XYZ file of C-alpha atoms in Angstrom:
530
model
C -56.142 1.938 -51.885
C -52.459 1.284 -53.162
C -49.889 0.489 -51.020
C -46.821 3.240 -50.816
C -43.835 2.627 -52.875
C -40.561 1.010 -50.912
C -37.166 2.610 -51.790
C -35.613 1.211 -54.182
C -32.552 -0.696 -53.238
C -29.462 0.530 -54.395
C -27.360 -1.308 -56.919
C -24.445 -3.435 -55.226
C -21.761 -1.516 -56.332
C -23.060 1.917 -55.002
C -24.428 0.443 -51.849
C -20.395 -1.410 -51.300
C -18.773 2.064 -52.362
C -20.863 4.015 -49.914
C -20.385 1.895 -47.108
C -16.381 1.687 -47.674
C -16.412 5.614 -48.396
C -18.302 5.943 -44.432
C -15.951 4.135 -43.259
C -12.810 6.106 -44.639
C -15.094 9.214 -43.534
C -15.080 7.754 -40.278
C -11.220 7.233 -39.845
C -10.651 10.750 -41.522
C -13.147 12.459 -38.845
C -11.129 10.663 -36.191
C -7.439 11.756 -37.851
C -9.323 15.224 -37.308
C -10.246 15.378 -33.970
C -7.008 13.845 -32.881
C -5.238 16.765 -34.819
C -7.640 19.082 -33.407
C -6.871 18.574 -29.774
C -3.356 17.429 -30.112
C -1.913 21.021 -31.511
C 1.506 20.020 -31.009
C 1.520 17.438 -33.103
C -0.352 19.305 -35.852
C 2.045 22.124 -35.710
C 5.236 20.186 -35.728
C 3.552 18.266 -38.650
C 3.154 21.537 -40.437
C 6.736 22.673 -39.425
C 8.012 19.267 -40.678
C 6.369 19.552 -44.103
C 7.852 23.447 -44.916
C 11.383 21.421 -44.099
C 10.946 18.930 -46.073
C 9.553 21.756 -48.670
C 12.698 23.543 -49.051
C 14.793 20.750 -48.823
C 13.067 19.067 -51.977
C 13.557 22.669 -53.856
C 17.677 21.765 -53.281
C 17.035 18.754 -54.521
C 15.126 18.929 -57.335
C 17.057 20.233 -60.364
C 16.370 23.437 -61.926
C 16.044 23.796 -66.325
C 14.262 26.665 -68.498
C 11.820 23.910 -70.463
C 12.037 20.467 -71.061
C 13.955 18.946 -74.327
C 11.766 17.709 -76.796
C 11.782 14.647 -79.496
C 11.034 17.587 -82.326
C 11.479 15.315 -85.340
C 14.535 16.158 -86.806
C 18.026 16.904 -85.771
C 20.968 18.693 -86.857
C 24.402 16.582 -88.193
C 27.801 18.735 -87.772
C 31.068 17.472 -89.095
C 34.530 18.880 -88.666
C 37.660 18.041 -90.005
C 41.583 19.056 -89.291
C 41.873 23.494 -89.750
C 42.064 24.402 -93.251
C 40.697 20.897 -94.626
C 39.469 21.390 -98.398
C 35.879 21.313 -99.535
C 35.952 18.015 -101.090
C 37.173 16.607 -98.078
C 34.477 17.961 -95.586
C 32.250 16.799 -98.751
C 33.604 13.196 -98.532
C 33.310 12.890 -94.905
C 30.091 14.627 -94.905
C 28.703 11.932 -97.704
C 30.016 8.876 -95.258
C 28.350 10.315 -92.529
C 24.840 10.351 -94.344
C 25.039 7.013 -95.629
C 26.111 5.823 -92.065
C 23.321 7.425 -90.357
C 20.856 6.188 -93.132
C 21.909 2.580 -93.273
C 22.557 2.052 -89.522
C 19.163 3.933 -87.729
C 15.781 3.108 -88.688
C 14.661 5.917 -87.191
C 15.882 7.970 -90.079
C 13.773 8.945 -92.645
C 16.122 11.206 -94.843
C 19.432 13.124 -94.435
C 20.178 16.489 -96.113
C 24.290 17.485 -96.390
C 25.339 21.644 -96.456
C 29.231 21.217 -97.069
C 31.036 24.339 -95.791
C 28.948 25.320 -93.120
C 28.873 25.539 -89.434
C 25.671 25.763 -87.599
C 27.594 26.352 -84.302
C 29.132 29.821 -84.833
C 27.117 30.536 -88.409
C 30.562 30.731 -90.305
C 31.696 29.295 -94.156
C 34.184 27.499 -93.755
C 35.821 24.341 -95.901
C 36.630 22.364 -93.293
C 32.930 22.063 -91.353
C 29.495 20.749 -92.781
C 26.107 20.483 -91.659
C 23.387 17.639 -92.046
C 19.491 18.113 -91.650
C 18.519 14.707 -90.577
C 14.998 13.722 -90.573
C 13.389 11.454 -88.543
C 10.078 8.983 -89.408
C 6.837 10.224 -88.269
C 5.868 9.813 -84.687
C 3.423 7.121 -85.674
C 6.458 5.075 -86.856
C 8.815 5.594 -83.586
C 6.723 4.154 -80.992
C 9.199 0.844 -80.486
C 11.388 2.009 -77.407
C 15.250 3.141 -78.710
C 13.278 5.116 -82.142
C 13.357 8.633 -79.976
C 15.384 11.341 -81.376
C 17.452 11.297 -77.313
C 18.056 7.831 -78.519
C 19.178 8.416 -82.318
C 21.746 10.734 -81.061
C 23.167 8.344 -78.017
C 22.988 5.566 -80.236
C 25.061 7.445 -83.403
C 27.767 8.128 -81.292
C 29.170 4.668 -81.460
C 27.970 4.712 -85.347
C 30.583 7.700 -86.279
C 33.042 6.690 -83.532
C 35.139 4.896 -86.297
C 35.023 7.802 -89.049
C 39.267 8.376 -89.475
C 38.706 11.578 -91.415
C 36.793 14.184 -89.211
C 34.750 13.744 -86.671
C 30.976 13.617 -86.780
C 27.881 14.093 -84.373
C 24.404 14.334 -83.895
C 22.436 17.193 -81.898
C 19.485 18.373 -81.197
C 17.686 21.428 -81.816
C 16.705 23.810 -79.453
C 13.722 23.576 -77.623
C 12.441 26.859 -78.330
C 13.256 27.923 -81.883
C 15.418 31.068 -81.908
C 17.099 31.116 -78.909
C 20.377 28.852 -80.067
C 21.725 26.972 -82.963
C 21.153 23.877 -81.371
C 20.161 22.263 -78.163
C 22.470 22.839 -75.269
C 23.948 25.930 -73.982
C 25.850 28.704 -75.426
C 28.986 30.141 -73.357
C 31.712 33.154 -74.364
C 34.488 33.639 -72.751
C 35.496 37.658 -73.419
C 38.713 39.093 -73.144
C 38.148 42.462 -71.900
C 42.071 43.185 -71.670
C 42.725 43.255 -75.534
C 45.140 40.266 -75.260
C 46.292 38.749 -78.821
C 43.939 35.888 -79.770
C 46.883 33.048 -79.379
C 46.263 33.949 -75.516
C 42.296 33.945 -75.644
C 43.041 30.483 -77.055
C 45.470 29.492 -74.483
C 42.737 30.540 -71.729
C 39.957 28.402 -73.706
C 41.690 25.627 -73.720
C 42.498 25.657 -69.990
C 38.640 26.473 -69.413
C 38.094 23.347 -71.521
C 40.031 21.318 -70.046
C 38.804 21.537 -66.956
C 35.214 21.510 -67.879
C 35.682 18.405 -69.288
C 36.302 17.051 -65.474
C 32.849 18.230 -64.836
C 30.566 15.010 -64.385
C 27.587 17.319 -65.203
C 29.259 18.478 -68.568
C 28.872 16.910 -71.896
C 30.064 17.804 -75.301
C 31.839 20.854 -74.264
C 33.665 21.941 -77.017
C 34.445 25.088 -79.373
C 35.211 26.370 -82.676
C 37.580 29.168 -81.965
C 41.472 28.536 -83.000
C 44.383 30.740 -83.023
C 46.658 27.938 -84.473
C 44.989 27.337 -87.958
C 47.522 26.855 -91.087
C 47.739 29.563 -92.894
C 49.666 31.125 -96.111
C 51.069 34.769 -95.409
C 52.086 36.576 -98.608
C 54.021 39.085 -97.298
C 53.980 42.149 -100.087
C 57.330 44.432 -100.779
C 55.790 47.914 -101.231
C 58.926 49.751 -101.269
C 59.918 47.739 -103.989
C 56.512 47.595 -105.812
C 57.269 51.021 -105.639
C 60.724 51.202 -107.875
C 59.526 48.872 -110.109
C 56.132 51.752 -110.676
C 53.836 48.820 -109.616
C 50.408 49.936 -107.861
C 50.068 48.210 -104.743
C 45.953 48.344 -105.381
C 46.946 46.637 -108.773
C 48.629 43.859 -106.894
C 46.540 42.632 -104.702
C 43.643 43.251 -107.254
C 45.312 40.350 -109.488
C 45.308 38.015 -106.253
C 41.748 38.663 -106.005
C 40.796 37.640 -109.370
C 43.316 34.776 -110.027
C 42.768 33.114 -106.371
C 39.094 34.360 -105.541
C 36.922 35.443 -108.607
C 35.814 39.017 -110.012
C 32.414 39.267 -111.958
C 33.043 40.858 -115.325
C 29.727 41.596 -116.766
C 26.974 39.334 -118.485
C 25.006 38.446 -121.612
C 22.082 36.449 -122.808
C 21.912 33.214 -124.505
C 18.854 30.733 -124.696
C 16.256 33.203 -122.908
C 18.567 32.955 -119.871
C 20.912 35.760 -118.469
C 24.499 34.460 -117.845
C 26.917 35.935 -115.869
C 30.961 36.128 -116.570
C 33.112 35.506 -113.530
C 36.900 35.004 -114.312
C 39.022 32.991 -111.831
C 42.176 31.025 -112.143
C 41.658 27.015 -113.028
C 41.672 24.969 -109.569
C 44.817 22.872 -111.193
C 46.938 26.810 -110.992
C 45.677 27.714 -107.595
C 46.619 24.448 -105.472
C 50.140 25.499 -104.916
C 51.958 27.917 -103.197
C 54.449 28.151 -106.491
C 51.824 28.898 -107.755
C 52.248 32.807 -107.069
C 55.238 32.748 -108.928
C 53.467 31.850 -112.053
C 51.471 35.587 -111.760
C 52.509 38.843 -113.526
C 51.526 42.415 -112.821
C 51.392 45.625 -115.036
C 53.216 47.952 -113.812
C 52.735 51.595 -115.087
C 55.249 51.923 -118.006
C 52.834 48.935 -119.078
C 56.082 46.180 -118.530
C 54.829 42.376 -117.022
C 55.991 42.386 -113.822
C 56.438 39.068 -111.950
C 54.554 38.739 -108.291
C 57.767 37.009 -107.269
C 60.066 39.990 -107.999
C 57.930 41.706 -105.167
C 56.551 39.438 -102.443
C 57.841 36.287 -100.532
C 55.314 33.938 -99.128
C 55.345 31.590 -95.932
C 52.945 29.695 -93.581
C 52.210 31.037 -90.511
C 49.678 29.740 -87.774
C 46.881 32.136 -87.114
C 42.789 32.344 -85.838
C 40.229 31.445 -88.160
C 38.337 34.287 -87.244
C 37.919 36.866 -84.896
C 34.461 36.666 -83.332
C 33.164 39.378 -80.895
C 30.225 39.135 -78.370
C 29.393 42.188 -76.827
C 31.919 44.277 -78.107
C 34.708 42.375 -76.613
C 36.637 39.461 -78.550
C 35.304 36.296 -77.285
C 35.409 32.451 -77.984
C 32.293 30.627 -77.882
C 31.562 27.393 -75.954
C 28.640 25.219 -76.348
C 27.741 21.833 -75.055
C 25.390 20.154 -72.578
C 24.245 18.755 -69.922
C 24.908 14.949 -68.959
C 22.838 12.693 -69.061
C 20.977 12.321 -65.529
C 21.716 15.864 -64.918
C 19.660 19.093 -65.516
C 20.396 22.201 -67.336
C 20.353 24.477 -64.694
C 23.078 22.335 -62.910
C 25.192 22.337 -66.105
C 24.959 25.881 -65.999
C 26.068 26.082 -62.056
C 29.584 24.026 -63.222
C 30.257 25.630 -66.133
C 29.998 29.466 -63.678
C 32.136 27.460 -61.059
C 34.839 26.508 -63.631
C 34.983 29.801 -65.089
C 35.301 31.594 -61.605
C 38.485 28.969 -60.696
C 39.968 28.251 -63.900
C 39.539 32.264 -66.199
C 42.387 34.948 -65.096
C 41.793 38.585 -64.310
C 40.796 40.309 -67.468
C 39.135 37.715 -68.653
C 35.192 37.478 -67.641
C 32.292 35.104 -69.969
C 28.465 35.163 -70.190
C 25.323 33.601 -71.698
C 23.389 33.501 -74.853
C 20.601 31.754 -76.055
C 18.697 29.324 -74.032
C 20.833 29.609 -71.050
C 20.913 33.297 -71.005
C 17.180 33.252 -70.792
C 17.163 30.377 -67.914
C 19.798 32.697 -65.913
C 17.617 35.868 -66.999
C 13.963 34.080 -65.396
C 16.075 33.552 -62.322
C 13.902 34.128 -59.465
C 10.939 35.361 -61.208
C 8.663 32.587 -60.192
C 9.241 33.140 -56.684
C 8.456 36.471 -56.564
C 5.625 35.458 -58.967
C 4.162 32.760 -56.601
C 5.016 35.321 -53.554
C 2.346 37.771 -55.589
C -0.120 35.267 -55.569
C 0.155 34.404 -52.200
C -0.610 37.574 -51.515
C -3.490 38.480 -53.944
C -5.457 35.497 -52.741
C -5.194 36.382 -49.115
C -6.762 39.730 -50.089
C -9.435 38.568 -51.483
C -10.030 36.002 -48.550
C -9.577 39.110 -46.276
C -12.159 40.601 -48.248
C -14.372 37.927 -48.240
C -14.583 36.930 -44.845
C -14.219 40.313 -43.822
C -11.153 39.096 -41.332
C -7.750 39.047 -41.304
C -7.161 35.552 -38.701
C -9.342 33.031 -41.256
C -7.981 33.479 -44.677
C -4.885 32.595 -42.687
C -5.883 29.199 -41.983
C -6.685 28.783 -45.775
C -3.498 30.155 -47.026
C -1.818 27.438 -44.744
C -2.957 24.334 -46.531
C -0.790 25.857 -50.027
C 2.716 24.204 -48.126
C 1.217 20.815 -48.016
C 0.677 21.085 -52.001
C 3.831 22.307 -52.615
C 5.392 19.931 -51.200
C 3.423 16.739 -52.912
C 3.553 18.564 -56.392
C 7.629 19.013 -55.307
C 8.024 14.832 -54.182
C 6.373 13.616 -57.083
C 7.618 15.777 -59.453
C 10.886 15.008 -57.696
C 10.210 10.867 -57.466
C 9.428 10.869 -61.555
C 12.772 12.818 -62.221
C 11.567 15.769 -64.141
C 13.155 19.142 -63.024
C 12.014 22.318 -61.769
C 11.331 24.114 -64.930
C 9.139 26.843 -66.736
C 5.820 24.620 -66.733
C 6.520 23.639 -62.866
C 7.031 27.327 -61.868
C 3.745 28.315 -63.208
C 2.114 25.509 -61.376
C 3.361 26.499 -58.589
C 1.695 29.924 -59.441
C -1.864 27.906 -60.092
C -1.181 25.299 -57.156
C -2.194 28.817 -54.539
C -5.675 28.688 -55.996
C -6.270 24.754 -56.107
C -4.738 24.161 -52.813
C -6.883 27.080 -50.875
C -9.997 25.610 -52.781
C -10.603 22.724 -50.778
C -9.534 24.603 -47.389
C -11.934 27.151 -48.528
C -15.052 24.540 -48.632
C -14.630 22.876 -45.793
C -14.074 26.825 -43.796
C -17.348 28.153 -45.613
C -19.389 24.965 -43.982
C -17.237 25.117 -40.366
C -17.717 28.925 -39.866
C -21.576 28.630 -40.467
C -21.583 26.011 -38.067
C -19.791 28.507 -35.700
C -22.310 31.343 -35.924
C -24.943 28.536 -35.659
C -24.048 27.882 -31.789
C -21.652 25.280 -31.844
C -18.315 24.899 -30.478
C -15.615 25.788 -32.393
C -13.852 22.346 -32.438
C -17.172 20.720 -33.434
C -17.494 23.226 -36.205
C -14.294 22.458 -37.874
C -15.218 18.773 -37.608
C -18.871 18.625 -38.763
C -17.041 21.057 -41.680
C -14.800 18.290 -42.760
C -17.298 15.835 -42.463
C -19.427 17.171 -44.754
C -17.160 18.655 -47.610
C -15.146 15.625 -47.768
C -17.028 13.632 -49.972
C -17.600 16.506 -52.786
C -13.609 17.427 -52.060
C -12.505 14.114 -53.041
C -15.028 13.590 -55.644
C -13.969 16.812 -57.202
C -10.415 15.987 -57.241
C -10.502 12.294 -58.821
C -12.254 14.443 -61.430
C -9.269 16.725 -61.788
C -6.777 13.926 -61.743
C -8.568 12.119 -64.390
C -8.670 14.668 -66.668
C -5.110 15.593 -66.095
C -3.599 11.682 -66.325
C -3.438 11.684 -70.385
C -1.176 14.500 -70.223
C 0.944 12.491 -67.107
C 1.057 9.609 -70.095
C 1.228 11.404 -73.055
C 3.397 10.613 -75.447
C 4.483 11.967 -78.976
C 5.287 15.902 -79.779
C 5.366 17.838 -76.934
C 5.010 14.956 -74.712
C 7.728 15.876 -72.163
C 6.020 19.345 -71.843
C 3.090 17.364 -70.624
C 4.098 15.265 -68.684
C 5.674 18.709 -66.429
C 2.388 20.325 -66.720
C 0.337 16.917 -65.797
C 2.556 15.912 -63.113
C 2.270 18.576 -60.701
C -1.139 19.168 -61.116
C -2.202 15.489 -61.032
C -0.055 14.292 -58.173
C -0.537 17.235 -55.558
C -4.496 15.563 -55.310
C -2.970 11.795 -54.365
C -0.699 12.431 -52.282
C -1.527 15.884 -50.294
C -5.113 16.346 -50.525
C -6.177 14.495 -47.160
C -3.171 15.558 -45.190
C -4.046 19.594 -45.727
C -7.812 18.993 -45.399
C -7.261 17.518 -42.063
C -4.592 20.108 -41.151
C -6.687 23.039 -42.077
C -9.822 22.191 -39.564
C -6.711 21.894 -37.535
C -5.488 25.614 -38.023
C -9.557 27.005 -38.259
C -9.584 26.024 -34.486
C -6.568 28.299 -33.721
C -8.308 31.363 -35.935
């Protein structure tokens, strides 16, 4: 007859793991039965953690969604009002060769001469660069981010005499701005000459500029630009039988260009565009060199009718909204978030802009200011849903209570961690929030399920709640290292798209570490008062 089979012994590791896990099993199921008859202490432990709850929502800094390295950035230049092509050409040539010999993060720089990407306008004295950065693969040493190519190329155009050039970056959804940053107007809503919308944007300017959470705050809109007024005579275009059409029909052509018609030549279609030579259209005395036909068919000099002079004038006259406007953009400083950048550019505007005068949002910021409270009320839905369908579950209206309490305890780790790592309260975080109502009542809901059939079982309702936490913590814990290791390459990641990561695997990594004891134990705790 063969002797029975002994157990087999269990491999060092498991059999060292098991006895430390009893052990921590043992000190939790005495941190529960000290909560459990010791109320006070769990309820001003509860009352403590909602303080410190909405004190770390202060504190923590609001954005819309994180800025990301995208791989490429945008180059503006700008030069004195009324600069000349090949001047914003020059500058916008040393600028390239700058960037390219003095970042290796730079792959290749593209110039657009005559264009600004901040208010969309042609104009000779701006210019644009599309500067592209290596691969990802290529920028892991630290200092090779795009943040970093555009701190470190401030000092690298610092010494440019000519203009002045800068790096930015793009925004962090496509389509809502020109660039990263915010854009601001400031509307005059009194129809006040633009010389005095200027005068009030440089007074809001100036004062933003004092703002520690301000950077780059700057606009485009001037009513002081140079520029050449030829001032026409019609009364006496009119004795000499010129047409005042006629007139300023000649300017057109000699100063701007008029297409004629076309032919072909070589297979190709070419058009014919007449336009004075560059060498007669330089000068001012230059007008005095032009003759117009009058109607007895006599050559008529331009200077026999008009005088010419310079006078100081806008550049253009944008509108936003209907109302005349000037636009601001800039950004937020380093070590500060959006949505405080947002907060001191509103309180400089309410001190520094005079009645009549009002400003708004467009682009990202309008959006962040538009979400406003949304998650709230979002995560307030939730809250609600969920302890509807607890109601219905356990067909009471006192249990799903003590479930529904745990969800402050997660808030508030996802909120300190989130807080300690210094990312911000932004899109990603709000819908965690949203998410962190079903995780958090998960594990209260395991260890309630085993306590209440323990209840209806016969025993006491204290013992319930502990032989409940007793026995779910093991799979509670084991469930949540799960969850925490799946969510750490996102907490690490690194590349495109990284910082969006890291807001999504923060909060929903770090609630586990740092909460998930402290609400188990509270919430056998709170099933004793239901």
């Amino acid at each position: 007859m063969k002797a029975p089979k002994e157990d087999k012994k269990k491999h060092a590791f498991f059999a060292a793991f098991d006895n430390g896990f009893n052990k921590i099993t043992d000190l939790y199921i005495h941190g529960v039965r000290f909560f459990i008859f010791n109320k006070t202490i769990g309820l001003s432990l509860f009352l403590g953690v909602i303080v410190a709850m909405v004190m770390l929502f202060k504190v923590l800094p609001s954005s819309f969604v994180p800025e990301e390295d995208q791989g490429y950035l945008f180059g503006l230049s700008l030069q004195p009002d009324a600069a000349s092509l090949e001047r914003t050409t020059a500058v916008n040539d040393n600028i390239a060769t700058i960037l390219r010999n003095d970042e290796p993060a730079i792959k290749s720089v593209a110039t657009l001469n005559g264009f600004s990407i901040l208010d969309s306008q042609f104009r000779t004295n701006t210019g644009l660069l599309f500067v592209q950065l290596k691969e990802f693969e290529e920028r892991t040493e630290a200092g090779m981010s795009s943040f970093d190519v555009v701190k470190n190329s401030r000092k690298d155009l610092a010494g440019i005499e000519d203009g002045i050039g800068m790096l930015v970056s793009p925004p962090s959804l496509p389509g809502l701005g020109s660039t990263g940053g915010f854009e601001f107007y400031i509307q005059d809503k009194i129809g006040s000459s633009p010389a005095e919308l200027e005068k009030v944007t440089q007074e809001f300017l100036s004062a933003a500029r004092k703002k520690p959470e301000l950077a780059g705050v700057s606009t485009t809109f001037t009513a002081s630009e140079r520029q050449l007024y030829l001032d026409v005579d019609r009364s006496r275009a009119e004795l000499m039988q010129l047409s005042i059409p006629d007139i300023y029909q000649t300017l057109g052509v000699y100063f701007g260009s008029s297409y004629i018609s076309q032919f072909t030549d070589f297979g190709r279609i070419w058009q014919v565009i007449i336009q004075a030579d560059g060498k007669y259209r330089n000068d001012p005395s230059d007008f005095d060199n032009i003759y117009v036909k009058s109607q007895t068919g006599e050559q008529i000099p331009l200077s026999a009718v008009s005088t010419y002079k310079y006078v100081a004038g806008a550049n253009m006259l944008p509108r936003f909204n209907g109302f005349p406007a000037a636009k601001v953009t800039g950004a937020q400083a380093p070590g500060y978030s959006s949505g405080q950048a947002i907060e001191a550019m509103e309180s400089v505007a309410q001190q520094v802009l005079p009645e009549g005068y009002d400003y708004t949002w467009s682009g990202q910021a309008y959006q962040e200011k538009k979400a406003g409270n949304t998650a709230i009320i979002a995560f307030a839905f939730g809250l609600v849903m969920v302890f509807l369908i607890l109601a219905a579950q356990y067909e009471m209206w006192t249990l799903p209570i003590g479930v529904m309490l745990a969800v402050p305890f997660a808030i508030c780790g996802a909120l300190l961690m989130t807080w300690g790592r210094g990312l911000e309260n932004d899109v990603y975080f709000q819908v965690g929030l949203v998410t962190l109502v079903g995780l958090s009542a998960k594990n209260a809901i395991l260890i309630t399920e085993f306590a209440l059939d323990n209840f209806r079982k016969g025993m006491s309702l204290e013992e319930a709640a502990i032989e409940g936490a007793r026995l779910r913590l093991r799979p509670i814990v084991m469930t949540s290292l799960a969850f925490i290791l799946g969510c750490v390459p996102m907490a690490i990641a690194s590349g495109p798209g990284a910082n969006s990561l890291h807001a999504i695997g923060d909060w929903c990594n770090w609630w586990h570490v740092s909460i998930d004891p402290y609400f188990i134990i509270f919430c056998t705790d709170v099933f004793c008062y239901c």
